[in-house]
N, CA, C and O atoms as a MOPAC input file, in Angstrom:
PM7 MOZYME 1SCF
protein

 N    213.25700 1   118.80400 1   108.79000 1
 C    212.97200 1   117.68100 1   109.65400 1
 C    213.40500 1   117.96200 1   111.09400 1
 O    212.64400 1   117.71600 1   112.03000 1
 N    214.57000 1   118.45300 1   111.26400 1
 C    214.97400 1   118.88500 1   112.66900 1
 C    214.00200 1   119.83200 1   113.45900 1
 O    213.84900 1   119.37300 1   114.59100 1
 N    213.34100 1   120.90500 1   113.28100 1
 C    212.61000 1   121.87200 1   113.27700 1
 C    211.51700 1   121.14700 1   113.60200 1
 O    211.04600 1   121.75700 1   114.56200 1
 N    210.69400 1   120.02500 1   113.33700 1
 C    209.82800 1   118.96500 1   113.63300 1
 C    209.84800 1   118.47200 1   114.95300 1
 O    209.06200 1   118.42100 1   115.89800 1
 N    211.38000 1   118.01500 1   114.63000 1
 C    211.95700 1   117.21400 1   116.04700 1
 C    211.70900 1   118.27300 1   117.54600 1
 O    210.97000 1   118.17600 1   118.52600 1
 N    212.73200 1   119.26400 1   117.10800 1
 C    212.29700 1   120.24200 1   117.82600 1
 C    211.18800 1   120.80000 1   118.84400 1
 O    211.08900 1   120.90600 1   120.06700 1
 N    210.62000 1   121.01900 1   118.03000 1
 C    208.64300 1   120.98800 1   118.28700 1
 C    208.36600 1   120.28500 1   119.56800 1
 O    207.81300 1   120.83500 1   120.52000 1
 N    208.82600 1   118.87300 1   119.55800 1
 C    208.09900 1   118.12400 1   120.15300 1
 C    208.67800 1   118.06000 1   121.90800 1
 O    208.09100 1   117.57700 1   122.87600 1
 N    210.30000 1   118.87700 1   121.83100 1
 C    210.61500 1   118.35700 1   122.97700 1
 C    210.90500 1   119.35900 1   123.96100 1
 O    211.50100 1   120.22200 1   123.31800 1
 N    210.81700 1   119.77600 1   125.26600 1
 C    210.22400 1   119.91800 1   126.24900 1
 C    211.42400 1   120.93700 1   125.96500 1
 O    212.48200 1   120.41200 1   125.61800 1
 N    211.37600 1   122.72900 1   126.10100 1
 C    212.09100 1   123.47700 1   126.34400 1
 C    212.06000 1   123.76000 1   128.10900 1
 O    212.51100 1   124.87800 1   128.36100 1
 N    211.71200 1   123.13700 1   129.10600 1
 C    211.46300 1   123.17900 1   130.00600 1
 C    213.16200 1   122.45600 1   130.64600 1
 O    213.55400 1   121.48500 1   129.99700 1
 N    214.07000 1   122.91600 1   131.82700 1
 C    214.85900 1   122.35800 1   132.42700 1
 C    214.55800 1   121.21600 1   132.86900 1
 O    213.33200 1   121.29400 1   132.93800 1
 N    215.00500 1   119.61200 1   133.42000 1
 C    214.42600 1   118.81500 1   133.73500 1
 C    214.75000 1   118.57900 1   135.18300 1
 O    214.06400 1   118.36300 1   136.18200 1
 N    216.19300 1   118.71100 1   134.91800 1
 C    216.64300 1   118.87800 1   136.58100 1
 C    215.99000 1   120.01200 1   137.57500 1
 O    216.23400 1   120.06300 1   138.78000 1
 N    215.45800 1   120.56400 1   137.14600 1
 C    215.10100 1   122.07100 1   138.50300 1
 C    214.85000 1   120.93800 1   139.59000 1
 O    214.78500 1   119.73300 1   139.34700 1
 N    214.68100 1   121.74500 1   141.24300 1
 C    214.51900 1   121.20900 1   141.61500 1
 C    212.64900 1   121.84900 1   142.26700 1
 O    212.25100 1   122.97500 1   141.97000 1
 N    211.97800 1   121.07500 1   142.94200 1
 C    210.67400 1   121.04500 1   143.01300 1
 C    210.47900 1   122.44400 1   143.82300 1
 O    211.61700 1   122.87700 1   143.99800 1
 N    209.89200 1   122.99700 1   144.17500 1
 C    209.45200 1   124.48300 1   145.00800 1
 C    208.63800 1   124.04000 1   145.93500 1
 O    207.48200 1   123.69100 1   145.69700 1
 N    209.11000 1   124.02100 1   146.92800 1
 C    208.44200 1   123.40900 1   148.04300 1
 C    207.50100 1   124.81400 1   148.89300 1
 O    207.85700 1   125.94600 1   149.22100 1
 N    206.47400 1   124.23400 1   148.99300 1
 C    205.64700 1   125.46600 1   150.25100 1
 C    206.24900 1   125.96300 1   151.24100 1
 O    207.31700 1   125.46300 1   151.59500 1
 N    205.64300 1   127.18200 1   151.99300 1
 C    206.25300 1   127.20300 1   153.14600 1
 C    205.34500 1   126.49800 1   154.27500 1
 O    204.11900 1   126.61100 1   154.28500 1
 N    206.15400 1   125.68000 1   155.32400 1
 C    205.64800 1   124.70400 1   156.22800 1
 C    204.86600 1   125.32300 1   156.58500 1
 O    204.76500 1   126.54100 1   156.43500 1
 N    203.98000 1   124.43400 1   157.26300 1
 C    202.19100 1   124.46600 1   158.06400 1
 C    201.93400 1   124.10200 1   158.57200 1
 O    202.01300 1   122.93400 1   158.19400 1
 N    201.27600 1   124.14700 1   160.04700 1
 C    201.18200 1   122.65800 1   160.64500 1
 C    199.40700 1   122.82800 1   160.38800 1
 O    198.85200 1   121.77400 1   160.70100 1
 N    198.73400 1   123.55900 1   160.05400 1
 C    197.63600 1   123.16300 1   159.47200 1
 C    197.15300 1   122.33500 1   157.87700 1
 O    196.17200 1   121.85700 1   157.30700 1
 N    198.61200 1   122.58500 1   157.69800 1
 C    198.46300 1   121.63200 1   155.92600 1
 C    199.26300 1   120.58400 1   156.55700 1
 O    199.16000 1   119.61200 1   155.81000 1
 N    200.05100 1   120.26700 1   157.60900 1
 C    200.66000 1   119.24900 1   157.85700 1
 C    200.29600 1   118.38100 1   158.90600 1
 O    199.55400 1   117.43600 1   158.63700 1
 N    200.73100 1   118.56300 1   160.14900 1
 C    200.39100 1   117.60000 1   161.14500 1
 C    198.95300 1   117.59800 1   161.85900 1
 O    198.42600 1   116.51900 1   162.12900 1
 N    198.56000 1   118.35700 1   162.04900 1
 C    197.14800 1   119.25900 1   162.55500 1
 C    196.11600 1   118.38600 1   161.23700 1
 O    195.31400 1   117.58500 1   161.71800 1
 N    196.10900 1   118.51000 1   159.61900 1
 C    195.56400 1   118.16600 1   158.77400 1
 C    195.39100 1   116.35000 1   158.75400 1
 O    194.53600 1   115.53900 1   158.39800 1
 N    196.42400 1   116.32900 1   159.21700 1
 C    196.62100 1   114.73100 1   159.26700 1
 C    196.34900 1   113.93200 1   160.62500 1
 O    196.39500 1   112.70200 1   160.63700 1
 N    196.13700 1   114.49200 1   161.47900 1
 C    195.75400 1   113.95400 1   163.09100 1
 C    194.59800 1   114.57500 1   162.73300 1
 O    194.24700 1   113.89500 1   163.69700 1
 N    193.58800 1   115.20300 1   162.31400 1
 C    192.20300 1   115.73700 1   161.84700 1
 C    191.74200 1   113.87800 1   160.99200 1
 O    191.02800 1   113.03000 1   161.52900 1
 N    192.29800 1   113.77600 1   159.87300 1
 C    192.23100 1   112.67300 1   159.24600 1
 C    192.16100 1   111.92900 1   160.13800 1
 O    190.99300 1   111.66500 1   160.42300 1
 N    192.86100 1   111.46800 1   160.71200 1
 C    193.49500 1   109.84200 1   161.70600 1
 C    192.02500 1   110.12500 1   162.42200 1
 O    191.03100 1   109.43500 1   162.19900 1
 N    192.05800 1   111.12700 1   163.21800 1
 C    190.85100 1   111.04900 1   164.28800 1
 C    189.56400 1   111.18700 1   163.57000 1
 O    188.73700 1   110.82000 1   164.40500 1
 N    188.76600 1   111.59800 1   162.19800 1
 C    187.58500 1   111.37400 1   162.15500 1
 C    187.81900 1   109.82700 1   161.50800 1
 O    186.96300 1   109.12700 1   162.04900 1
 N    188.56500 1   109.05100 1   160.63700 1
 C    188.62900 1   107.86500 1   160.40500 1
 C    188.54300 1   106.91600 1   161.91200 1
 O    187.86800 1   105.89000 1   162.00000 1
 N    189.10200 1   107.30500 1   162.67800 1
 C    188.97900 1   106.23000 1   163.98300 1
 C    187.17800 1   106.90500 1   164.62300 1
 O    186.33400 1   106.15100 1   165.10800 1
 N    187.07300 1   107.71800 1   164.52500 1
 C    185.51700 1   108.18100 1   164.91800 1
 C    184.37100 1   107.26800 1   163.92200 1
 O    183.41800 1   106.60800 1   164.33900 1
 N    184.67500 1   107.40800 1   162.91500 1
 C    183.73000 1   106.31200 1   161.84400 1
 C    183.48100 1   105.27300 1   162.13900 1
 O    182.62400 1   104.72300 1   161.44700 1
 N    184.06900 1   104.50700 1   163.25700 1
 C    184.12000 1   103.16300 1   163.69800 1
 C    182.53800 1   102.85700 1   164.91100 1
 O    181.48200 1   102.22400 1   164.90000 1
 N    183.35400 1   103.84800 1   165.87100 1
 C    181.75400 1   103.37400 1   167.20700 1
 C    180.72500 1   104.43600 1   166.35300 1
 O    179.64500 1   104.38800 1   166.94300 1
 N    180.64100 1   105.27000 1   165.32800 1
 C    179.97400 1   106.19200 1   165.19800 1
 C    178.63400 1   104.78500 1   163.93600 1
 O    177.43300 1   104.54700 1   164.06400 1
 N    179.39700 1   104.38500 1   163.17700 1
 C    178.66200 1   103.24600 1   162.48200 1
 C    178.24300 1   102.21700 1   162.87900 1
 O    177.38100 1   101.55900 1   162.29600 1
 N    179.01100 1   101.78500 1   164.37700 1
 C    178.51000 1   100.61400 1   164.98200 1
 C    177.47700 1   100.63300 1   166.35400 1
 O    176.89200 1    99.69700 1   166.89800 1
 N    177.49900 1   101.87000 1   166.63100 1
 C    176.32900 1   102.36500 1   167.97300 1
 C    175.33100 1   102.27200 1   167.81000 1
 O    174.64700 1   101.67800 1   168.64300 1
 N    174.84000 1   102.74100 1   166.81700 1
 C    173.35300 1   102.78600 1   166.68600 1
 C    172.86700 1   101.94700 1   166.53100 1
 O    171.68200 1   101.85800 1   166.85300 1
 N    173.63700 1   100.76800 1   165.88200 1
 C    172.92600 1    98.98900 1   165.51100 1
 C    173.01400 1    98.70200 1   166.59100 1
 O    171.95500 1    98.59800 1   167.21000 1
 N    174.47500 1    98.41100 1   167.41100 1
 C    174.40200 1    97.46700 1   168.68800 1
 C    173.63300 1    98.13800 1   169.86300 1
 O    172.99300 1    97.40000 1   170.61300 1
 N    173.65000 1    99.73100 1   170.12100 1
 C    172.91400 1    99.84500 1   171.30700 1
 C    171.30400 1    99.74700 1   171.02900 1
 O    170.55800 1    99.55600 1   171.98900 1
 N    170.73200 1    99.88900 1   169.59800 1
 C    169.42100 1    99.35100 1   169.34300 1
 C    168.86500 1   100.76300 1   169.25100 1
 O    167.75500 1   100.77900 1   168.71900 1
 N    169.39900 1   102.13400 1   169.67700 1
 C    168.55300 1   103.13300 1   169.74100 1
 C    169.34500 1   104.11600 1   168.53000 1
 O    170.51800 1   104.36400 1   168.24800 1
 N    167.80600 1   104.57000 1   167.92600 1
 C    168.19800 1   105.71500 1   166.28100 1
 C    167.39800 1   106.92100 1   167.14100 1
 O    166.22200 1   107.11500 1   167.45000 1
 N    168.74500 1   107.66700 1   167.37400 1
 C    168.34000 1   109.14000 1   167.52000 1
 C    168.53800 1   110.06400 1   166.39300 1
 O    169.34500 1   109.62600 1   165.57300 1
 N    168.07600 1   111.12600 1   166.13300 1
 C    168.68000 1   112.26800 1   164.90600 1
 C    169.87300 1   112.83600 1   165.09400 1
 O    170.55500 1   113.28700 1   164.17400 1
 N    170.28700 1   112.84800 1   166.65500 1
 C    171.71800 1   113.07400 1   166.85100 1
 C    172.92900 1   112.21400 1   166.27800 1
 O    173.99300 1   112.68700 1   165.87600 1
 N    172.61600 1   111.00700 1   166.30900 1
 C    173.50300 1   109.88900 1   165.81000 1
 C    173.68200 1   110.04100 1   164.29600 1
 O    174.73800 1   110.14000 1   163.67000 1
 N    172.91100 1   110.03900 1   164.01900 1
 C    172.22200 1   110.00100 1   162.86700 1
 C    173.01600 1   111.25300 1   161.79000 1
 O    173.51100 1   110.89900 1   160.72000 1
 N    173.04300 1   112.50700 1   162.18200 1
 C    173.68900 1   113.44600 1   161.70300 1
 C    175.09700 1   113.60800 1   161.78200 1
 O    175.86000 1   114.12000 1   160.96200 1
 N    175.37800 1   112.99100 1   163.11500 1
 C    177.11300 1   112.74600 1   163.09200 1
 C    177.62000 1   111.91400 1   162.59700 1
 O    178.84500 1   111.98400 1   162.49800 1
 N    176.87000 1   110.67500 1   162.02800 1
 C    177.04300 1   109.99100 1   161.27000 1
 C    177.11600 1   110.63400 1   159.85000 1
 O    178.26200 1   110.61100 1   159.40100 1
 N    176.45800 1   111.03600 1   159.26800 1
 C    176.11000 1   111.91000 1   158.33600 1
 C    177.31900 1   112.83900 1   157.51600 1
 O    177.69300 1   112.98500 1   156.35200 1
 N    177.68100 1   113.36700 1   158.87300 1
 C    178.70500 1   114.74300 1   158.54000 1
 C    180.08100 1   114.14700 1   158.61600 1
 O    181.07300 1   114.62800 1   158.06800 1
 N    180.05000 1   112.98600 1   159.39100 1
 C    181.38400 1   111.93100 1   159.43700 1
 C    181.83700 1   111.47900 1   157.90500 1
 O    182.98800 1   111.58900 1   157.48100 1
 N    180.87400 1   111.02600 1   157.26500 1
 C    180.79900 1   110.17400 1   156.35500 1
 C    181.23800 1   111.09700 1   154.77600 1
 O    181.84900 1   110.86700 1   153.73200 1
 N    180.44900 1   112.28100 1   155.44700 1
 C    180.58300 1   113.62400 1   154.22600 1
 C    182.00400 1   113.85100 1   154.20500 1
 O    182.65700 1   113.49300 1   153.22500 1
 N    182.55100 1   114.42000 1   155.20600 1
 C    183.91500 1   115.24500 1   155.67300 1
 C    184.32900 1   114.24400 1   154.86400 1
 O    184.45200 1   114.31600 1   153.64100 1
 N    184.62300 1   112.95900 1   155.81400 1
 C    185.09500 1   111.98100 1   155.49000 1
 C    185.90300 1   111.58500 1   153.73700 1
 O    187.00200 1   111.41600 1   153.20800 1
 N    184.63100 1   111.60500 1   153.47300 1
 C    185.00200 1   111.33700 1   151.86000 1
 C    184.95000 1   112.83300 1   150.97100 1
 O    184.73700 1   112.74100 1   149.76200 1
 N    185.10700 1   113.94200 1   151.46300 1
 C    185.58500 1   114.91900 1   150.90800 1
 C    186.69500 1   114.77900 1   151.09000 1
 O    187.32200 1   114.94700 1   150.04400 1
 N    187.62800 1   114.42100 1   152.36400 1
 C    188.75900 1   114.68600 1   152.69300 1
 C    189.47900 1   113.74700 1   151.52900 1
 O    190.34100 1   114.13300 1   150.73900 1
 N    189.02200 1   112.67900 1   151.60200 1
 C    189.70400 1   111.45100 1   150.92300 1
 C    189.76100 1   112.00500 1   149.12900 1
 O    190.78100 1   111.95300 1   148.44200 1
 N    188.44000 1   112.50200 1   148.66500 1
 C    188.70600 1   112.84800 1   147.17300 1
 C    189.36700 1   113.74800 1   146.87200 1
 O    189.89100 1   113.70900 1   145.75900 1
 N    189.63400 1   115.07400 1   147.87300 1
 C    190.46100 1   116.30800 1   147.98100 1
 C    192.23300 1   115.44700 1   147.39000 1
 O    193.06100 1   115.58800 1   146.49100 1
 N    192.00300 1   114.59400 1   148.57400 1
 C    193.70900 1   113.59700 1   148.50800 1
 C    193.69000 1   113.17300 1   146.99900 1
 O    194.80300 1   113.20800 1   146.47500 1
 N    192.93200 1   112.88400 1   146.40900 1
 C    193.23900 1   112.43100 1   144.77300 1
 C    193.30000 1   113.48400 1   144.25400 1
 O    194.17500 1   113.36400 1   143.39600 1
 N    192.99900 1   114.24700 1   144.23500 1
 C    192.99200 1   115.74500 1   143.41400 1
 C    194.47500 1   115.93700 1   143.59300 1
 O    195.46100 1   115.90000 1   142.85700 1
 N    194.25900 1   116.13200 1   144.73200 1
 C    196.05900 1   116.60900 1   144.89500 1
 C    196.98200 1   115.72000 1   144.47300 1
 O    197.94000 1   116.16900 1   143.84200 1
 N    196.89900 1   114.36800 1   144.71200 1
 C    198.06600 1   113.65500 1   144.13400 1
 C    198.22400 1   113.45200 1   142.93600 1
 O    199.36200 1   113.49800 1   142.46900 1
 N    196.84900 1   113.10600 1   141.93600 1
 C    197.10900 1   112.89100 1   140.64300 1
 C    196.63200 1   114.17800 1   139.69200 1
 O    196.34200 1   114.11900 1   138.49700 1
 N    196.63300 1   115.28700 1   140.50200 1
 C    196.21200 1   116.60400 1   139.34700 1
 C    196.97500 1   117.25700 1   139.47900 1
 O    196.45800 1   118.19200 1   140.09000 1
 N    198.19400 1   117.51900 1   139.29200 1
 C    198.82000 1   118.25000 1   139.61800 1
 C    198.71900 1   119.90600 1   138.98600 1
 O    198.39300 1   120.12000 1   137.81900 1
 N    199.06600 1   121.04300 1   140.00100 1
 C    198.48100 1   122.04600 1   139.48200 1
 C    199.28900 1   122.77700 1   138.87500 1
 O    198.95900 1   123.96300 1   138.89300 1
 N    200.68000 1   122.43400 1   138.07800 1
 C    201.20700 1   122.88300 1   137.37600 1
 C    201.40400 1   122.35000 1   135.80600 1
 O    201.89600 1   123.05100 1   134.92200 1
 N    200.98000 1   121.12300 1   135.64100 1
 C    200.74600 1   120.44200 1   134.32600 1
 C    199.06000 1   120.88900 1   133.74900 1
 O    198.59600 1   121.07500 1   132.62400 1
 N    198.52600 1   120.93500 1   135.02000 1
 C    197.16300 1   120.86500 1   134.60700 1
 C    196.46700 1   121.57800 1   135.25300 1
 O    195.51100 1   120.99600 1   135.76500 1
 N    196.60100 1   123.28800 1   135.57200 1
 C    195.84600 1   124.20600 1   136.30900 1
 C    194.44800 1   124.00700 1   136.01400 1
 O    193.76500 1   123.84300 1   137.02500 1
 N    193.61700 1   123.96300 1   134.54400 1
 C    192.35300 1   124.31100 1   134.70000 1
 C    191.36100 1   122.85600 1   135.22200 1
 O    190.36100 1   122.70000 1   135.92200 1
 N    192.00400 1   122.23200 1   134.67500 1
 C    191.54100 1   120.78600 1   135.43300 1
 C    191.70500 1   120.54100 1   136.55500 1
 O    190.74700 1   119.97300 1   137.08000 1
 N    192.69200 1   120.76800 1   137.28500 1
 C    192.60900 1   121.25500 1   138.77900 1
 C    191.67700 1   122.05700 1   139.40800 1
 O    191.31200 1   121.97400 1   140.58100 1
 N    191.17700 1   123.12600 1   138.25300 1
 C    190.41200 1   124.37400 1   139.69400 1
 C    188.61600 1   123.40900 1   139.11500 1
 O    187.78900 1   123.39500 1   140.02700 1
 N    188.12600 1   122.69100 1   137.71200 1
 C    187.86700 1   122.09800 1   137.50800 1
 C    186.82900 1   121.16000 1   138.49100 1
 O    185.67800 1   121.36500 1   138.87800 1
 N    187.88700 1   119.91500 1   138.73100 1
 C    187.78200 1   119.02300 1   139.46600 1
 C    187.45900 1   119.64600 1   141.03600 1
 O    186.72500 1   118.95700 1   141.74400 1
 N    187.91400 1   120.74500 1   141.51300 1
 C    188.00900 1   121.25400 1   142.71700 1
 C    186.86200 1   121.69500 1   143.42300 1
 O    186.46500 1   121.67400 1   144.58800 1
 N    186.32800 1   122.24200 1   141.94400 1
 C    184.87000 1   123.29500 1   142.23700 1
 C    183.52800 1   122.00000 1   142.03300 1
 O    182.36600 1   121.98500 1   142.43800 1
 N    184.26600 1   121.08500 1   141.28900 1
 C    183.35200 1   119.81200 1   140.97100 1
 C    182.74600 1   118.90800 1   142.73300 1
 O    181.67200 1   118.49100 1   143.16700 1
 N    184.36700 1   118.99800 1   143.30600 1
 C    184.12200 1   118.28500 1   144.07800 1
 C    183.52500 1   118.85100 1   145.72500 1
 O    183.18800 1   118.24400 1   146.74200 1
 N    183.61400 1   120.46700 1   145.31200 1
 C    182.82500 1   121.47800 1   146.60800 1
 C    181.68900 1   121.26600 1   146.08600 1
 O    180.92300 1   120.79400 1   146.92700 1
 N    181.03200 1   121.45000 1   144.66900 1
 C    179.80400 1   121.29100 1   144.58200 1
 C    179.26100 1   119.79000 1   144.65300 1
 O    178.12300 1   119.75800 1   145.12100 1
 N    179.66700 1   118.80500 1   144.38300 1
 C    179.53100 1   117.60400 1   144.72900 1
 C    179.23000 1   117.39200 1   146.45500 1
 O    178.22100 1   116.79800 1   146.83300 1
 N    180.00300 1   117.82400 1   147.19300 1
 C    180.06700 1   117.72500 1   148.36100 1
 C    178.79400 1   118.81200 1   149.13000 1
 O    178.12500 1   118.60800 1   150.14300 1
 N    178.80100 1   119.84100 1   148.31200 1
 C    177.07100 1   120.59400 1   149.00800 1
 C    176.09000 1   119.62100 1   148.82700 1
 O    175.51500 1   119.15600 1   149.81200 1
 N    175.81200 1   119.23700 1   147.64800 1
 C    175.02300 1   118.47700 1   146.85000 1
 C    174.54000 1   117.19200 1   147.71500 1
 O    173.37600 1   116.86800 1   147.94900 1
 N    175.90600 1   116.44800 1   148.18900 1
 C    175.03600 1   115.33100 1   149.21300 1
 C    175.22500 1   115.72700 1   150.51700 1
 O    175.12000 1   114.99700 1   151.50200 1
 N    175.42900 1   116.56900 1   150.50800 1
 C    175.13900 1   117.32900 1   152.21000 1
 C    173.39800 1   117.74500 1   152.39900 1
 O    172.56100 1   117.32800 1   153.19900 1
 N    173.32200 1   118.64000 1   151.40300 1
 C    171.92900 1   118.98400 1   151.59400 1
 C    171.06600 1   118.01900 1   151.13000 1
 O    169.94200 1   118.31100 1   151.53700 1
 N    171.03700 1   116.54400 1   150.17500 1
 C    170.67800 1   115.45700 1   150.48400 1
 C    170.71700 1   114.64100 1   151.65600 1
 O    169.72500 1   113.96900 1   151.94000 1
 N    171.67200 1   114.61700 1   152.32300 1
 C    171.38000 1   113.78400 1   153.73800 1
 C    170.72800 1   114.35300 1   154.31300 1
 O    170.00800 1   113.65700 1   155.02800 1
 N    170.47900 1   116.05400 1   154.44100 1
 C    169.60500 1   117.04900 1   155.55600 1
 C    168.36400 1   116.42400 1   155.27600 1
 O    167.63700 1   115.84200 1   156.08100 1
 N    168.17700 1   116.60800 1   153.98700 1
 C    166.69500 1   116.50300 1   153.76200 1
 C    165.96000 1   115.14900 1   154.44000 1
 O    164.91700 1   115.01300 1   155.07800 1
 N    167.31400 1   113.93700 1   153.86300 1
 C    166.90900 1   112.66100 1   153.99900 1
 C    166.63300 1   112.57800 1   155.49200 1
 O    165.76400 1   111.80700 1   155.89900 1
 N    167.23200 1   113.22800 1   156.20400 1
 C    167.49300 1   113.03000 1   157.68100 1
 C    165.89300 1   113.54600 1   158.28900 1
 O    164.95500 1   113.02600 1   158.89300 1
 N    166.19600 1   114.70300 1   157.79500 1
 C    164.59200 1   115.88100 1   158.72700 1
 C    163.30100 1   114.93400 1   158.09200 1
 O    162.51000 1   114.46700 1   158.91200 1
 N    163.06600 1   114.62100 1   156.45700 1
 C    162.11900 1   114.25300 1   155.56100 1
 C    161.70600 1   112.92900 1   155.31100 1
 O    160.64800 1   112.63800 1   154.75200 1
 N    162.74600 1   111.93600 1   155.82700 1
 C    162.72700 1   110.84100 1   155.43600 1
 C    162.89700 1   110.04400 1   157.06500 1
 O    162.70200 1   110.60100 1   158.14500 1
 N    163.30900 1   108.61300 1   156.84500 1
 C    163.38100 1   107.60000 1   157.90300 1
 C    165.15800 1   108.11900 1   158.44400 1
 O    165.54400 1   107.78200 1   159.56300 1
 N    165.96900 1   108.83800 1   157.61700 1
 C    166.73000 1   108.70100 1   158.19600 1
 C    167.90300 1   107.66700 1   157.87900 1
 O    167.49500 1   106.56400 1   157.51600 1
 N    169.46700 1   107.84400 1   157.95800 1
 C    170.13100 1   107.11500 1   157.55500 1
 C    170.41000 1   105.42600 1   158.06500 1
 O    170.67300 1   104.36400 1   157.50100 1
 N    170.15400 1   105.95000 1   159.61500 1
 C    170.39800 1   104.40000 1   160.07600 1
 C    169.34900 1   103.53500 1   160.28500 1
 O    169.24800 1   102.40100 1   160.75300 1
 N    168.54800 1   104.39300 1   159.79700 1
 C    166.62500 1   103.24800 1   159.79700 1
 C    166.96100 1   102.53800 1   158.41800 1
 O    166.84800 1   101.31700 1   158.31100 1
 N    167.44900 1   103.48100 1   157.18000 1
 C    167.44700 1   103.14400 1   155.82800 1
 C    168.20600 1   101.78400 1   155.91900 1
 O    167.78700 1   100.65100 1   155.68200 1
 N    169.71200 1   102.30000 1   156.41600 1
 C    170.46000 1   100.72000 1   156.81800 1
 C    169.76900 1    99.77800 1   156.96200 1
 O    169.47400 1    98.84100 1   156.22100 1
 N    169.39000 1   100.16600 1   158.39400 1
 C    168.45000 1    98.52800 1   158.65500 1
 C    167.89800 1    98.11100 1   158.08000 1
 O    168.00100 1    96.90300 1   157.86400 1
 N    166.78600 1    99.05600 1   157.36700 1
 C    165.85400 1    98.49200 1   156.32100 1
 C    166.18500 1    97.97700 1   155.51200 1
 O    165.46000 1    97.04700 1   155.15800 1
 N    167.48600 1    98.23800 1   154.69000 1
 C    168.18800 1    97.86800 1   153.48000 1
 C    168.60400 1    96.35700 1   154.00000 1
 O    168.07000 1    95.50400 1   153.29100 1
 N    169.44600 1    95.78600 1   155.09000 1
 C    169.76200 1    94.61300 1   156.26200 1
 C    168.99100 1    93.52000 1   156.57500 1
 O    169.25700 1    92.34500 1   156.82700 1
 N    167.65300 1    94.36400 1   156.48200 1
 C    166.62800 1    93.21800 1   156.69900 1
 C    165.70500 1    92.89300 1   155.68800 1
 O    164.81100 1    92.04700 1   155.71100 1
 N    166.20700 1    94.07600 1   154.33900 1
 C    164.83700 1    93.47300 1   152.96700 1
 C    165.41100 1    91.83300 1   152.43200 1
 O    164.77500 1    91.20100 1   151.58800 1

C-alpha cells in the first residue's frame, strides 16, 4: 500500500526557487511600450475612417495589421501565462505553432479581403447600416 502512496507524489523539490531569464529590454520594457503604443494606435486608427468619411486602402491595411499584431500579441500573452513550458512543453510548442499559423491564416485573409473585396471599413459600414 505504501509503494501506491508513493507513486503518486511529486519526487520533485517544492521549495526550489524559480530560474529566472537573463534580463531584456526587448522581452521587457521595449515589448511592453510596443504593446501600450499599438493599443493606443487602435483608437484614431478605428475611428478615422468613419468620422473623416474617407476609405482609403491605406487606412484600411493599417487598420488591418493593427488589429492582427494586435491580437497576436494578446493570445501570445495567454500562452505564456497559462501554458507553462515546463509542466507542459508539447502543448506549449503546440499551441504556439497553432497560433503563428492561425495568425498567417487571417493575415492572408484580410489581404485578399482588402485587394478582392469592399474592404474592411466599407464591410463595417455595411454591416452598421444593414
Amino acid at each position: 500500500m505504501s509503494s501506491a502512496k508513493e507513486a503518486l507524489l511529486t519526487t520533485l523539490p517544492v521549495n526550489d526557487p524559480a530560474i529566472l531569464p537573463p534580463p531584456s529590454p526587448t522581452h521587457g520594457s521595449y515589448h511592453w511600450t510596443f504593446e501600450r503604443l499599438l493599443s493606443g494606435a487602435l483608437i484614431p486608427l478605428t475611428i478615422a475612417p468613419f468620422a473623416a468619411g474617407s476609405l482609403h486602402p491605406a487606412t484600411d491595411a493599417a487598420l488591418g495589421a493593427a488589429i492582427l499584431i494586435h491580437s497576436h500579441l494578446g493570445f501570445q500573452s495567454i500562452i505564456i501565462d497559462y501554458i507553462p513550458t515546463g509542466q507542459h512543453p508539447l502543448a506549449r510548442k503546440i499551441f504556439w505553432w497553432s497560433l503563428r499559423g492561425a495568425t498567417l491564416v487571417v493575415g492572408i485573409g484580410l489581404y485578399e479581403f482588402e485587394t478582392n473585396d469592399v474592404g474592411l471599413t466599407e464591410a463595417i459600414k455595411r454591416l452598421w447600416r444593414a
